[in-house]
Amino acid sequence: MSDQQTSAIVTGASRGIGAQIARQLAADGFAVAVNYSSSPEQAQAVVSEIEAAGGRAAAIKADLADPAAARSLFDQAEALLGPVSVLVNNAGMMKLAPLAQTGDEMLEAQLDLNLAAPIRLIREAAARLPQGGRIINLSSSVVGFYQPGYGAYAASKAGVEAITHIAAKELGPKGVTVNAIAPGPVGTDLFLEGKSTELVEQIKRLSPFGRLGTPEDIANAVSFLASPQSAWISGQIIRANGGAI
Ligand SMILES: NC(=O)c1ccc[n+]([C@@H]2O[C@H](COP(=O)([O-])OP(=O)(O)OC[C@H]3O[C@@H](n4cnc5c(N)ncnc54)[C@H](OP(=O)(O)O)[C@@H]3O)[C@@H](O)[C@H]2O)c1
């Protein structure tokens, strides 16, 4: 990549892990598209923080459950911030239920946002990212935990891992790397919703470090994968989970 500033799209960057990925990539020198769907104030607050630190960013609304959103997000990011060289597929949702109680609405919502949206965004990225471009997908370590209740969510993330390997092979000839980060539990809204303090303490002990991951832990790994230093790493899944699995 040349020294000219390029931009990075971070989906679901208004809160949680995505917000920290946006701050980190801005600190790394990218102009950052802070995508959100229903939290405009929080997305704008992330943009303001980035600007206050001397970076460039824009909040871009796009509900990624809408099939038309992938193209519109890329169009808006390019118009506001210039050529996109990094796509981080971070937006996601987790709804837990045993498979026997997994209704169609809950199933479709998770498959749509967690799996179909990254596929549509990779399709756009394939046509637009330059040589040296980077795609980083967010999977989850629950893909390997096989915990009851996680069926639909883990299936959507297993799909993300499959497309990561396949996209790496398809886009390698264009000089674009594709990798995934599979975090263990991170103390965000997505993880904490509906969990008792006792359960959170129990989950902390899955890691030999005895704590939850932080958005910074994950954003640091994304920062490496977005950098020129990761040029020879593609088609890999990094389980950023403090040794939990
Ligand atoms: N936290 C964990 O323990 C953990 C572990 C493993 C993997 N992950 C993965 O890491 C990623 C981030 O998780 P998180 O914990 O940071 O989640 P979070 O705190 O719940 O944040 C989710 C983000 O996704 C956005 N979003 C939700 N629906 C959207 C839609 N339809 N279109 C566009 N954006 C949408 C939200 O924006 P709005 O508020 O604007 O809708 C928000 O910015 C997810 O893919 C998740 O599966 C998380």
Short mmCIF file of N, CA and C and ligand atoms in Angstrom, two decimals, residues 11-19 21 35-40 42-43 62-66 69 89-94 113-114 138-142 153 157 181-193 195 215 218, ligand 1:
data_model
loop_
_atom_site.label_atom_id
_atom_site.label_comp_id
_atom_site.label_asym_id
_atom_site.label_seq_id
_atom_site.Cartn_x
_atom_site.Cartn_y
_atom_site.Cartn_z
N THR A 11 -17.83 -2.43 10.66
CA THR A 11 -19.28 -2.57 10.85
C THR A 11 -19.58 -2.71 12.34
N GLY A 12 -20.72 -2.16 12.75
CA GLY A 12 -21.12 -2.23 14.16
C GLY A 12 -20.08 -1.59 15.06
N ALA A 13 -19.76 -0.32 14.74
CA ALA A 13 -18.66 0.34 15.47
C ALA A 13 -19.18 1.39 16.46
N SER A 14 -20.48 1.39 16.72
CA SER A 14 -21.02 2.38 17.66
C SER A 14 -20.77 1.99 19.11
N ARG A 15 -20.55 0.69 19.34
CA ARG A 15 -20.43 0.20 20.73
C ARG A 15 -19.45 -0.96 20.78
N GLY A 16 -19.10 -1.36 22.01
CA GLY A 16 -18.41 -2.62 22.24
C GLY A 16 -17.08 -2.76 21.50
N ILE A 17 -16.85 -3.96 20.99
CA ILE A 17 -15.57 -4.28 20.34
C ILE A 17 -15.36 -3.41 19.11
N GLY A 18 -16.42 -3.22 18.31
CA GLY A 18 -16.29 -2.45 17.07
C GLY A 18 -15.86 -1.02 17.32
N ALA A 19 -16.38 -0.40 18.39
CA ALA A 19 -16.00 0.99 18.70
C ALA A 19 -14.50 1.07 18.97
N ILE A 21 -12.20 -1.09 17.90
CA ILE A 21 -11.48 -1.35 16.64
C ILE A 21 -11.40 -0.05 15.84
N ASN A 35 -19.65 2.38 11.21
CA ASN A 35 -21.02 1.94 10.84
C ASN A 35 -21.86 1.67 12.09
N TYR A 36 -23.15 2.01 11.99
CA TYR A 36 -24.09 1.71 13.06
C TYR A 36 -25.45 1.45 12.44
N SER A 37 -26.35 0.94 13.29
CA SER A 37 -27.70 0.73 12.78
C SER A 37 -28.72 1.50 13.62
N SER A 38 -28.62 1.39 14.95
CA SER A 38 -29.64 2.05 15.78
C SER A 38 -29.08 2.92 16.90
N SER A 39 -27.78 3.17 16.91
CA SER A 39 -27.18 3.99 17.99
C SER A 39 -26.43 5.19 17.42
N PRO A 40 -27.16 6.18 16.85
CA PRO A 40 -26.47 7.31 16.20
C PRO A 40 -25.61 8.14 17.16
N GLN A 42 -24.11 7.19 19.91
CA GLN A 42 -22.88 6.48 20.29
C GLN A 42 -21.89 6.44 19.13
N ALA A 43 -22.41 6.27 17.90
CA ALA A 43 -21.51 6.28 16.74
C ALA A 43 -20.86 7.65 16.59
N ALA A 62 -26.21 2.14 8.42
CA ALA A 62 -26.58 1.10 7.45
C ALA A 62 -27.01 -0.11 8.25
N ASP A 63 -28.27 -0.49 8.10
CA ASP A 63 -28.76 -1.70 8.77
C ASP A 63 -28.37 -2.90 7.91
N LEU A 64 -27.39 -3.64 8.37
CA LEU A 64 -26.79 -4.69 7.54
C LEU A 64 -27.69 -5.91 7.36
N ALA A 65 -28.83 -5.91 8.04
CA ALA A 65 -29.80 -6.97 7.78
C ALA A 65 -30.47 -6.73 6.43
N ASP A 66 -30.37 -5.51 5.92
CA ASP A 66 -30.94 -5.16 4.62
C ASP A 66 -29.93 -5.52 3.52
N ALA A 69 -27.69 -2.90 1.96
CA ALA A 69 -26.85 -2.05 2.81
C ALA A 69 -25.35 -2.17 2.50
N ASN A 89 -15.54 -6.94 9.38
CA ASN A 89 -16.91 -7.45 9.56
C ASN A 89 -17.11 -7.77 11.03
N ASN A 90 -17.53 -6.73 11.79
CA ASN A 90 -17.65 -6.89 13.24
C ASN A 90 -19.09 -6.96 13.73
N ALA A 91 -20.02 -6.28 13.05
CA ALA A 91 -21.41 -6.22 13.56
C ALA A 91 -21.94 -7.63 13.78
N GLY A 92 -22.58 -7.82 14.91
CA GLY A 92 -23.10 -9.16 15.18
C GLY A 92 -24.12 -9.13 16.30
N MET A 93 -24.87 -10.21 16.40
CA MET A 93 -25.80 -10.35 17.51
C MET A 93 -25.76 -11.79 18.02
N MET A 94 -26.10 -11.96 19.32
CA MET A 94 -26.10 -13.31 19.91
C MET A 94 -27.39 -13.51 20.68
N LEU A 113 -27.49 -11.25 9.97
CA LEU A 113 -26.50 -10.23 10.38
C LEU A 113 -25.10 -10.83 10.51
N ASN A 114 -25.01 -12.03 11.10
CA ASN A 114 -23.68 -12.59 11.41
C ASN A 114 -23.01 -13.25 10.22
N LEU A 138 -15.12 -11.14 12.28
CA LEU A 138 -15.23 -11.51 13.68
C LEU A 138 -16.02 -12.82 13.80
N SER A 139 -15.31 -13.86 14.23
CA SER A 139 -15.98 -15.12 14.55
C SER A 139 -16.19 -15.14 16.06
N SER A 140 -16.16 -16.30 16.67
CA SER A 140 -16.25 -16.41 18.13
C SER A 140 -15.66 -17.73 18.56
N SER A 141 -15.03 -17.74 19.73
CA SER A 141 -14.48 -19.00 20.24
C SER A 141 -15.58 -20.00 20.58
N VAL A 142 -16.85 -19.55 20.66
CA VAL A 142 -17.92 -20.52 20.96
C VAL A 142 -18.07 -21.56 19.85
N TYR A 153 -26.20 -19.23 17.04
CA TYR A 153 -25.09 -18.27 17.03
C TYR A 153 -23.79 -18.94 16.58
N LYS A 157 -21.33 -18.32 13.21
CA LYS A 157 -19.91 -18.00 13.29
C LYS A 157 -19.04 -19.10 12.64
N ILE A 181 -10.79 -13.11 13.55
CA ILE A 181 -10.49 -13.15 14.99
C ILE A 181 -11.68 -13.83 15.65
N ALA A 182 -11.41 -14.80 16.50
CA ALA A 182 -12.49 -15.50 17.22
C ALA A 182 -12.31 -15.21 18.72
N PRO A 183 -12.91 -14.11 19.19
CA PRO A 183 -12.72 -13.77 20.61
C PRO A 183 -13.37 -14.79 21.54
N GLY A 184 -12.81 -14.92 22.72
CA GLY A 184 -13.53 -15.55 23.83
C GLY A 184 -14.42 -14.48 24.44
N PRO A 185 -15.00 -14.74 25.62
CA PRO A 185 -15.91 -13.77 26.22
C PRO A 185 -15.26 -12.40 26.48
N VAL A 186 -15.96 -11.35 26.01
CA VAL A 186 -15.51 -9.96 26.18
C VAL A 186 -16.66 -9.21 26.85
N GLY A 187 -16.37 -8.41 27.85
CA GLY A 187 -17.42 -7.79 28.66
C GLY A 187 -18.19 -6.66 27.99
N THR A 188 -18.91 -6.98 26.91
CA THR A 188 -19.73 -5.98 26.21
C THR A 188 -21.21 -6.29 26.43
N ASP A 189 -22.07 -5.42 25.89
CA ASP A 189 -23.53 -5.64 26.00
C ASP A 189 -23.90 -7.03 25.50
N LEU A 190 -23.33 -7.40 24.34
CA LEU A 190 -23.68 -8.69 23.71
C LEU A 190 -23.43 -9.85 24.67
N PHE A 191 -22.32 -9.80 25.40
CA PHE A 191 -21.97 -10.90 26.30
C PHE A 191 -22.72 -10.80 27.63
N LEU A 192 -22.85 -9.59 28.18
CA LEU A 192 -23.36 -9.45 29.55
C LEU A 192 -24.88 -9.61 29.64
N GLU A 193 -25.59 -9.31 28.54
CA GLU A 193 -27.05 -9.35 28.57
C GLU A 193 -27.57 -10.71 29.07
N LYS A 195 -26.89 -12.35 31.81
CA LYS A 195 -26.01 -13.25 32.61
C LYS A 195 -25.90 -12.74 34.04
N PRO A 215 -12.32 -5.10 24.87
CA PRO A 215 -12.32 -4.65 23.47
C PRO A 215 -10.91 -4.32 22.98
N ILE A 218 -9.01 -7.34 21.65
CA ILE A 218 -9.44 -7.76 20.30
C ILE A 218 -8.97 -6.74 19.26
N1 LIG B 1 -18.58 -9.83 23.36
C1 LIG B 1 -18.17 -11.08 23.23
O1 LIG B 1 -18.02 -11.82 24.21
C2 LIG B 1 -17.86 -11.65 21.87
C3 LIG B 1 -17.19 -12.89 21.82
C4 LIG B 1 -16.92 -13.44 20.58
C5 LIG B 1 -17.28 -12.78 19.42
N2 LIG B 1 -17.92 -11.58 19.49
C6 LIG B 1 -18.29 -10.93 18.23
O2 LIG B 1 -17.72 -9.63 18.19
C7 LIG B 1 -18.55 -8.76 17.43
C8 LIG B 1 -18.86 -7.51 18.25
O3 LIG B 1 -19.55 -7.91 19.43
P1 LIG B 1 -19.80 -6.93 20.67
O4 LIG B 1 -19.70 -7.77 21.87
O5 LIG B 1 -18.97 -5.70 20.55
O6 LIG B 1 -21.36 -6.59 20.43
P2 LIG B 1 -22.24 -5.34 20.95
O7 LIG B 1 -21.58 -4.66 22.08
O8 LIG B 1 -23.61 -5.88 21.13
O9 LIG B 1 -22.23 -4.35 19.69
C9 LIG B 1 -22.84 -4.76 18.50
C10 LIG B 1 -22.59 -3.73 17.41
O10 LIG B 1 -23.21 -4.22 16.21
C11 LIG B 1 -24.06 -3.21 15.70
N3 LIG B 1 -25.23 -3.77 15.01
C12 LIG B 1 -26.21 -4.54 15.54
N4 LIG B 1 -27.13 -4.82 14.60
C13 LIG B 1 -26.71 -4.20 13.45
C14 LIG B 1 -27.23 -4.11 12.14
N5 LIG B 1 -28.38 -4.72 11.79
N6 LIG B 1 -26.55 -3.37 11.22
C15 LIG B 1 -25.39 -2.75 11.56
N7 LIG B 1 -24.84 -2.82 12.80
C16 LIG B 1 -25.51 -3.53 13.73
C17 LIG B 1 -24.48 -2.39 16.91
O11 LIG B 1 -24.84 -1.09 16.44
P3 LIG B 1 -26.25 -0.38 16.82
O12 LIG B 1 -26.33 -0.28 18.30
O13 LIG B 1 -26.16 0.94 16.13
O14 LIG B 1 -27.32 -1.24 16.23
C18 LIG B 1 -23.19 -2.38 17.73
O15 LIG B 1 -22.33 -1.36 17.28
C19 LIG B 1 -19.80 -9.57 17.06
O16 LIG B 1 -19.66 -10.09 15.75
C20 LIG B 1 -19.79 -10.70 18.07
O17 LIG B 1 -20.46 -11.84 17.61
C21 LIG B 1 -18.21 -11.00 20.70
#
